[in-house]
Amino acid sequence: MSCVAEPASPAGAAGQRFAAGSPRVLVAGATGFAGALAAHILWRHPGFELAGVTGRSERGRRLDDLYPRYRVPLQIGELDVEDCDGLDAAIVAYPHAAAAPTVGMLRERGVRVVDLSADFRLSSLASYQQWYGVHPRPELLGEAVYGLSELHRDRIAQAGIVANPGCYPTAAVLGLAPLARAGLIADVVIDAKQGISGAGRVFDETTHLSMAGENILPYKVAAHRHTPEIEEQLALVTASGGGSGEQLAIQFQAHLVPLDQGELASCYVTPTRTVEPALLAALYAEAYDHEPFIEVAAEPPGVREVRETNFCRVFAAADAHTGKVVVLSAIDNLWKGTSSQAVQNLNLMFGLKETEGLQ
Amino acid sequence: MSCVAEPASPAGAAGQRFAAGSPRVLVAGATGFAGALAAHILWRHPGFELAGVTGRSERGRRLDDLYPRYRVPLQIGELDVEDCDGLDAAIVAYPHAAAAPTVGMLRERGVRVVDLSADFRLSSLASYQQWYGVHPRPELLGEAVYGLSELHRDRIAQAGIVANPGCYPTAAVLGLAPLARAGLIADVVIDAKQGISGAGRVFDETTHLSMAGENILPYKVAAHRHTPEIEEQLALVTASGGGSGEQLAIQFQAHLVPLDQGELASCYVTPTRTVEPALLAALYAEAYDHEPFIEVAAEPPGVREVRETNFCRVFAAADAHTGKVVVLSAIDNLWKGTSSQAVQNLNLMFGLKETEGLQ
Amino acid sequence: MSCVAEPASPAGAAGQRFAAGSPRVLVAGATGFAGALAAHILWRHPGFELAGVTGRSERGRRLDDLYPRYRVPLQIGELDVEDCDGLDAAIVAYPHAAAAPTVGMLRERGVRVVDLSADFRLSSLASYQQWYGVHPRPELLGEAVYGLSELHRDRIAQAGIVANPGCYPTAAVLGLAPLARAGLIADVVIDAKQGISGAGRVFDETTHLSMAGENILPYKVAAHRHTPEIEEQLALVTASGGGSGEQLAIQFQAHLVPLDQGELASCYVTPTRTVEPALLAALYAEAYDHEPFIEVAAEPPGVREVRETNFCRVFAAADAHTGKVVVLSAIDNLWKGTSSQAVQNLNLMFGLKETEGLQ
Amino acid sequence: MSCVAEPASPAGAAGQRFAAGSPRVLVAGATGFAGALAAHILWRHPGFELAGVTGRSERGRRLDDLYPRYRVPLQIGELDVEDCDGLDAAIVAYPHAAAAPTVGMLRERGVRVVDLSADFRLSSLASYQQWYGVHPRPELLGEAVYGLSELHRDRIAQAGIVANPGCYPTAAVLGLAPLARAGLIADVVIDAKQGISGAGRVFDETTHLSMAGENILPYKVAAHRHTPEIEEQLALVTASGGGSGEQLAIQFQAHLVPLDQGELASCYVTPTRTVEPALLAALYAEAYDHEPFIEVAAEPPGVREVRETNFCRVFAAADAHTGKVVVLSAIDNLWKGTSSQAVQNLNLMFGLKETEGLQ
């Protein structure tokens, strides 16, 4: 049942806080950073029952043995999609291309999915093929909704597949959306910095403390897969404000810096017309004053301010010297950038309060 | 003698390696990070005698008590410009505005100076006044040469005052100079990241490990004092290549990231015309193949690669998607960005081999 | 009212979660690390109302401006003990010697206090005078209960003054208590390591990232003030098990290591008789199997496993080679070592569930 | 020639500084942290020619591609012991058990070896077998000299095989030797802390920055392989001072802390008789005042003070409260703890000045 072939150990299963009758959610791929954190959040969530955790490795170990700090006392089982009785939803935390087939099988059994991979983020199949290769289940693309909660709330609520955004697009698009909606972006450079957890549970030169420590490392110059995702979403936002909706070629560059969790997108916008500070303030206030998870900061935000939260903290300033607009957008790459946003989307999908289990 | 009122303790003075007859150099302001490192490098330099170290605080303590790792066994004395017999040069590591009067007095006594402050970096007095306030000794501006060794080698060799560049301008201008000289920069965004040592021996929220650690902190948005310095130098380089020499308004943004030493300038250039990869490679090879301290990297450079060296490591790529050119320039902010470049300038000033004492 | 002269700004006061009629608690000294974290925990606590935050500096600023991540939207006011109507309890986070007079005044007005300083930790006045100097309010010592929740639960529930333990004694005594109670400790060396937050909101060479980073720094050799506190508590535990209760001179040594929060006490016990692994396992199981916040680990615990929690994670092993017993005890120095233990004590004092607001 | 099957690229070979006729040294196993650093030091050494670098992986890559910061422009070749003409010495940086066969083959061809593995550190074969298993070349044990330079200088100068000490024994034995020689150690607890580089170029949970960062991790409780090495050496030192030479069972515990390089051994000695501070000072002064690489510190030493140096910094204090002696010994685990001590030993073996190339 619940898609877990080897039943999760009942031994340690005390401690969940869900109310009776809560939707039952599986985390598939719980051994990676993103899946494990999603399981941690769901385990403490009053509105969901964490039905099980599965992994392609580490089966039989307990998740709190792999991630002691998360204290999820469930055994890692094997995903068995043939037996999904009673499962309402799944968070799928698989690598790109590996996710789509599983998402498809879950959908066929009526399970709603938040997919953390890139497989359903791009609405354009051509774009996917260019950046990722052959898509395993292209026929499902039309069913997927892009899971940037603040932008697509209504459609997420109805979706069968929610494509959870990449962490870089989350920070960048939330930072730039008020400008895009007002048709103010003529050109933009996005310089993003991220902690080492962004590399995931990957063991190599980029994550070894003696190599990643005391370093600042730019990577994937002029070729980051998150670029088309940002371009597509900015075009959608621009169109939503009455703009042309044509995609703008953006300059995106990622860097690894020596911390664990945290991400800052520094965005440099050449505006379509002069932007006065008062207009800027009004645009961001209008866009975000009622958002529970977006804070418009009075000072440039450090990523510590949002560590281990679902908050995105945004700051915008007009530079009188250059005429450009500087936007700084800080998130926790594993929380709002990945796993807590997945839960925010689940809240939307099941009609719970959007902030439930996330404060 | 040697401008040190309280004579440096002879007790621990064994260990210097200079040849007899070497120029005698004082470090004024040796208690800060920059001055202390300059003293460390000079102490081991075969071509200079470290004549003394002075400070406005910590007098009487030994420098190797304050900075054990640098192992300079000299007592911190008081600067006495009335008695500079036998002193050939000084590195002055004072804060902005505090430096100029001391530099002036040293010059009046025939001492050649490398000044680490901003007081002589801008050739335009108006620009200085706009960013720093009243200049204490404006009449000396004409005597100063900007100490970016690779760009102004010949004039540095003759200079009485060398204005050592800021660390951000060092990384940025070295990264962009080949493009500027070819007249290729129509617009540029410079996003710089720096370790906490860039804040200096300052004790506050920006340097406390429990606040600076696990953080990425943008600061001085749309208002960094290094902007005019970069603009002036890029204009000079452009003019040297036959360009107009008119200053371009650049977008510069600084960030603190949680490491000790290291700095990366990520530069995003909108070129005046299409730049092919082959042209880019040729420009950087021509500019830097014979430079002893500049490495044109085949991969995006991490700042670890230049830690505690005088090297600047540069990488340039044309982005076919946007048409922009991405330039990444890595230095150690305390070494090439400050103190070892000061010694490189001293080598030039006294006719030593440029690399002496720096490898 | 509530002892705050300048009333806490009502503007941002939305967001607290307490039930109507909950005890009202003040945090005095909320600008330091310990007080700010206590305010953060209380703000989210369903069983207490955070009545105000006061500080001796930073008055008028909002606490979420000083500590954005803690998101407590209250203004920092001035403590006014003349007007404590309606206040049930206070956490006093003042330096040693500064705390006792305030604690006394609060007690005189019927307010129950958890004191984070050392002023009431030692039952022996002579011992206090030896390590800290003159005690400002010695007559109150008899009223104070040592706030190691797991050891003194019943007395804490009735106490007017709870002396919250130091972080080192918390880790060490919890780690050693099962051995002490069984009369097994003939001699013990405690080697403790702690993150930089242990130094508090202090700005100097020990906290500057460029000095504290990439360092391991032993301090206060053969003279740490936490020694008598550990000795007194171990003697109490020994006596509770039927032992002599005579104090043992322990060897305690502290070290700063470059992380933010986390503390490990490595304890090396020369036992009074041979200790077999089975006995060890039985002693720790008996002592801690029913403790909600103490985990007996199967593997040596890393401090990450308890970061930002009220857990103490303990591991004990008998070394057949030396005959000694090695005990490793990990806590978060700011949480269980300070502020969350203060709230655990408040839960006990007001008859709430001991784990309330701490999971 | 020189034992390198694929000849090291001559292309980048400019830059070495050795004098004509210098001994030629190979580094076998140059792809790990220890071998790479040894190559770095030898490349800049005026008294040795770095004849080649070999590795069991990464062949054909250049060492400065793997370790840019070390700037050794040699290609990684394959070790070919059949062709060792003109090779005078080798540093062998292989894992335990893998080293001995290669060391044996090099010895048969007359090459002198500094072996960085544990294969020749223990004079007792039984002890080796207990901790490491079958010894591949036990007949060579008698030929090996333990390479703690300060203790065995004369025998190292004549040795065919120098067994370079482990990093923990280096710090611990240098810290304790003055007490051992005076017969003062009745019992000792050694609590050692080390940066992540101590785990080597190993990619797993113990080195990933998101797991090793913000952590303090004890490991190998009551079972560290460095224990017998320390016990054997302390017994030798004790015997050299006229003591019994019987081995004492020591309590040794290792911890990983989140920095790159650095190691502190905190030693807690129960003395055989009361130790007065004056005696302590005299013992350490006598032992180390003339040692070029050992500094007796006036304050507890932080490991930053010895970072990237061959220094060992020692501090000793008598604790009047407990009667114990606390000894703190700081080294850089990769330098004095491994690679620079290997070069110090090479200096001794070839009659160079002991400090050559190490300052």
Short mmCIF file of C-alpha atoms in Angstrom, two decimals, chain C residues 59-223:
data_model
loop_
_atom_site.label_atom_id
_atom_site.label_comp_id
_atom_site.label_asym_id
_atom_site.label_seq_id
_atom_site.Cartn_x
_atom_site.Cartn_y
_atom_site.Cartn_z
CA ARG C 59 16.27 50.75 22.52
CA GLY C 60 13.66 51.77 20.01
CA ARG C 61 14.92 49.41 17.35
CA ARG C 62 12.81 46.42 16.53
CA LEU C 63 14.15 43.02 17.44
CA ASP C 64 13.51 41.74 13.90
CA ASP C 65 15.72 44.51 12.64
CA LEU C 66 18.59 43.30 14.86
CA TYR C 67 17.85 39.61 14.28
CA PRO C 68 15.85 39.39 11.05
CA ARG C 69 15.85 35.62 11.01
CA TYR C 70 14.09 35.38 14.36
CA ARG C 71 11.13 37.43 13.11
CA VAL C 72 10.01 38.88 16.44
CA PRO C 73 8.31 42.14 15.48
CA LEU C 74 8.60 43.85 18.86
CA GLN C 75 10.33 47.07 19.75
CA ILE C 76 13.14 46.88 22.27
CA GLY C 77 12.08 48.75 25.37
CA GLU C 78 13.56 49.74 28.71
CA LEU C 79 13.10 47.53 31.72
CA ASP C 80 10.95 49.22 34.36
CA VAL C 81 10.58 46.96 37.39
CA GLU C 82 8.31 49.47 39.11
CA ASP C 83 5.48 48.47 36.85
CA CYS C 84 5.24 44.73 36.57
CA ASP C 85 1.51 44.31 36.72
CA GLY C 86 0.35 41.28 34.91
CA LEU C 87 3.80 39.86 34.36
CA ASP C 88 4.17 36.23 35.38
CA ALA C 89 7.75 35.46 34.53
CA ALA C 90 10.94 36.83 33.04
CA ILE C 91 13.98 35.41 31.36
CA VAL C 92 16.90 37.57 32.39
CA ALA C 93 19.78 37.49 29.92
CA TYR C 94 22.30 39.79 31.56
CA PRO C 95 26.02 39.37 32.18
CA HIS C 96 27.23 37.86 35.40
CA ALA C 97 26.88 40.20 38.42
CA ALA C 98 24.61 42.50 36.43
CA ALA C 99 21.81 39.97 36.62
CA ALA C 100 21.37 39.42 40.36
CA PRO C 101 20.07 42.91 41.27
CA THR C 102 17.45 42.76 38.54
CA VAL C 103 16.49 39.23 39.47
CA GLY C 104 16.05 40.41 43.04
CA MET C 105 13.80 43.30 42.10
CA LEU C 106 11.66 41.08 39.91
CA ARG C 107 11.31 38.54 42.71
CA GLU C 108 10.22 41.28 45.09
CA ARG C 109 7.36 42.00 42.71
CA GLY C 110 6.34 38.37 42.49
CA VAL C 111 7.75 37.68 39.06
CA ARG C 112 9.27 34.23 38.61
CA VAL C 113 12.65 34.31 36.92
CA VAL C 114 14.81 32.11 34.74
CA ASP C 115 18.23 33.69 35.02
CA LEU C 116 20.70 32.95 32.22
CA SER C 117 23.70 34.34 34.08
CA ALA C 118 25.98 32.49 36.48
CA ASP C 119 24.74 34.47 39.47
CA PHE C 120 22.61 31.71 40.97
CA ARG C 121 24.21 28.59 39.54
CA LEU C 122 26.55 27.86 42.43
CA SER C 123 25.00 27.00 45.75
CA SER C 124 28.28 27.81 47.46
CA LEU C 125 28.79 31.53 48.00
CA ALA C 126 32.48 30.96 48.63
CA SER C 127 32.82 29.30 45.29
CA TYR C 128 31.02 32.19 43.57
CA GLN C 129 33.29 34.71 45.24
CA GLN C 130 36.37 32.79 44.20
CA TRP C 131 35.42 32.66 40.52
CA TYR C 132 33.24 35.75 39.99
CA GLY C 133 33.88 38.17 42.85
CA VAL C 134 31.38 39.84 45.17
CA HIS C 135 27.83 38.51 44.86
CA PRO C 136 25.29 41.35 44.61
CA ARG C 137 22.41 39.47 46.25
CA PRO C 138 23.75 36.50 48.22
CA GLU C 139 20.56 36.24 50.28
CA LEU C 140 18.72 34.96 47.22
CA LEU C 141 21.00 31.98 46.63
CA GLY C 142 18.84 29.77 48.79
CA GLU C 143 15.80 30.47 46.70
CA ALA C 144 17.41 29.42 43.43
CA VAL C 145 17.15 26.01 41.80
CA TYR C 146 19.69 24.82 39.27
CA GLY C 147 17.87 24.60 35.95
CA LEU C 148 19.19 21.42 34.43
CA SER C 149 15.68 20.29 33.62
CA GLU C 150 16.34 16.56 33.54
CA LEU C 151 17.97 16.51 36.98
CA HIS C 152 15.90 18.95 39.01
CA ARG C 153 12.48 18.79 37.39
CA ASP C 154 10.43 18.74 40.57
CA ARG C 155 12.20 21.58 42.31
CA ILE C 156 12.20 23.68 39.14
CA ALA C 157 8.41 23.38 39.02
CA GLN C 158 8.18 25.18 42.35
CA ALA C 159 11.06 27.61 42.00
CA GLY C 160 10.98 31.39 42.14
CA ILE C 161 14.45 31.63 40.62
CA VAL C 162 15.78 29.08 38.17
CA ALA C 163 19.48 29.38 37.50
CA ASN C 164 19.79 28.27 33.93
CA PRO C 165 22.95 26.18 33.52
CA GLY C 166 25.96 27.14 31.48
CA CYS C 167 26.18 25.43 28.12
CA TYR C 168 29.31 23.47 29.00
CA PRO C 169 27.86 22.12 32.25
CA THR C 170 24.67 21.17 30.43
CA ALA C 171 26.51 18.96 27.95
CA ALA C 172 29.01 17.60 30.45
CA VAL C 173 26.66 16.85 33.34
CA LEU C 174 23.99 15.26 31.12
CA GLY C 175 26.70 13.12 29.58
CA LEU C 176 28.19 12.04 32.90
CA ALA C 177 25.12 11.83 35.17
CA PRO C 178 24.42 8.09 34.64
CA LEU C 179 28.02 7.29 35.60
CA ALA C 180 28.00 9.70 38.54
CA ARG C 181 24.75 8.33 39.90
CA ALA C 182 26.26 4.83 39.83
CA GLY C 183 29.32 6.09 41.69
CA LEU C 184 31.58 5.18 38.80
CA ILE C 185 33.63 8.33 38.35
CA ALA C 186 37.03 8.25 40.00
CA ASP C 187 38.52 10.90 37.73
CA VAL C 188 37.39 12.75 34.63
CA VAL C 189 38.84 14.94 31.90
CA ILE C 190 36.31 17.04 29.96
CA ASP C 191 37.47 18.43 26.64
CA ALA C 192 34.79 20.73 25.24
CA LYS C 193 34.51 22.28 21.79
CA GLN C 194 32.08 25.02 20.90
CA GLY C 195 31.02 27.17 17.97
CA ILE C 196 31.68 30.89 17.86
CA SER C 197 28.19 31.83 18.99
CA GLY C 198 29.38 30.72 22.41
CA ALA C 199 31.32 33.96 22.58
CA GLY C 200 28.06 35.85 22.20
CA ARG C 201 27.41 39.15 20.48
CA VAL C 202 30.97 40.19 21.24
CA PHE C 203 33.07 41.77 18.53
CA ASP C 204 36.77 40.99 18.84
CA GLU C 205 39.57 38.72 17.66
CA THR C 206 37.79 35.59 18.87
CA THR C 207 34.71 36.20 16.73
CA HIS C 208 36.07 37.88 13.54
CA LEU C 209 35.64 35.35 10.75
CA SER C 210 39.11 36.10 9.41
CA MET C 211 40.58 35.18 12.78
CA ALA C 212 38.14 32.60 14.16
CA GLY C 213 37.71 30.90 10.78
CA GLU C 214 40.20 28.19 9.87
CA ASN C 215 41.17 28.06 13.52
CA ILE C 216 40.88 25.80 16.56
CA LEU C 217 41.46 27.90 19.66
CA PRO C 218 41.84 26.58 23.21
CA TYR C 219 41.14 29.20 25.85
CA LYS C 220 41.13 29.71 29.61
CA VAL C 221 43.56 26.90 30.29
CA ALA C 222 43.28 25.48 33.78
CA ALA C 223 40.90 28.26 34.80
#
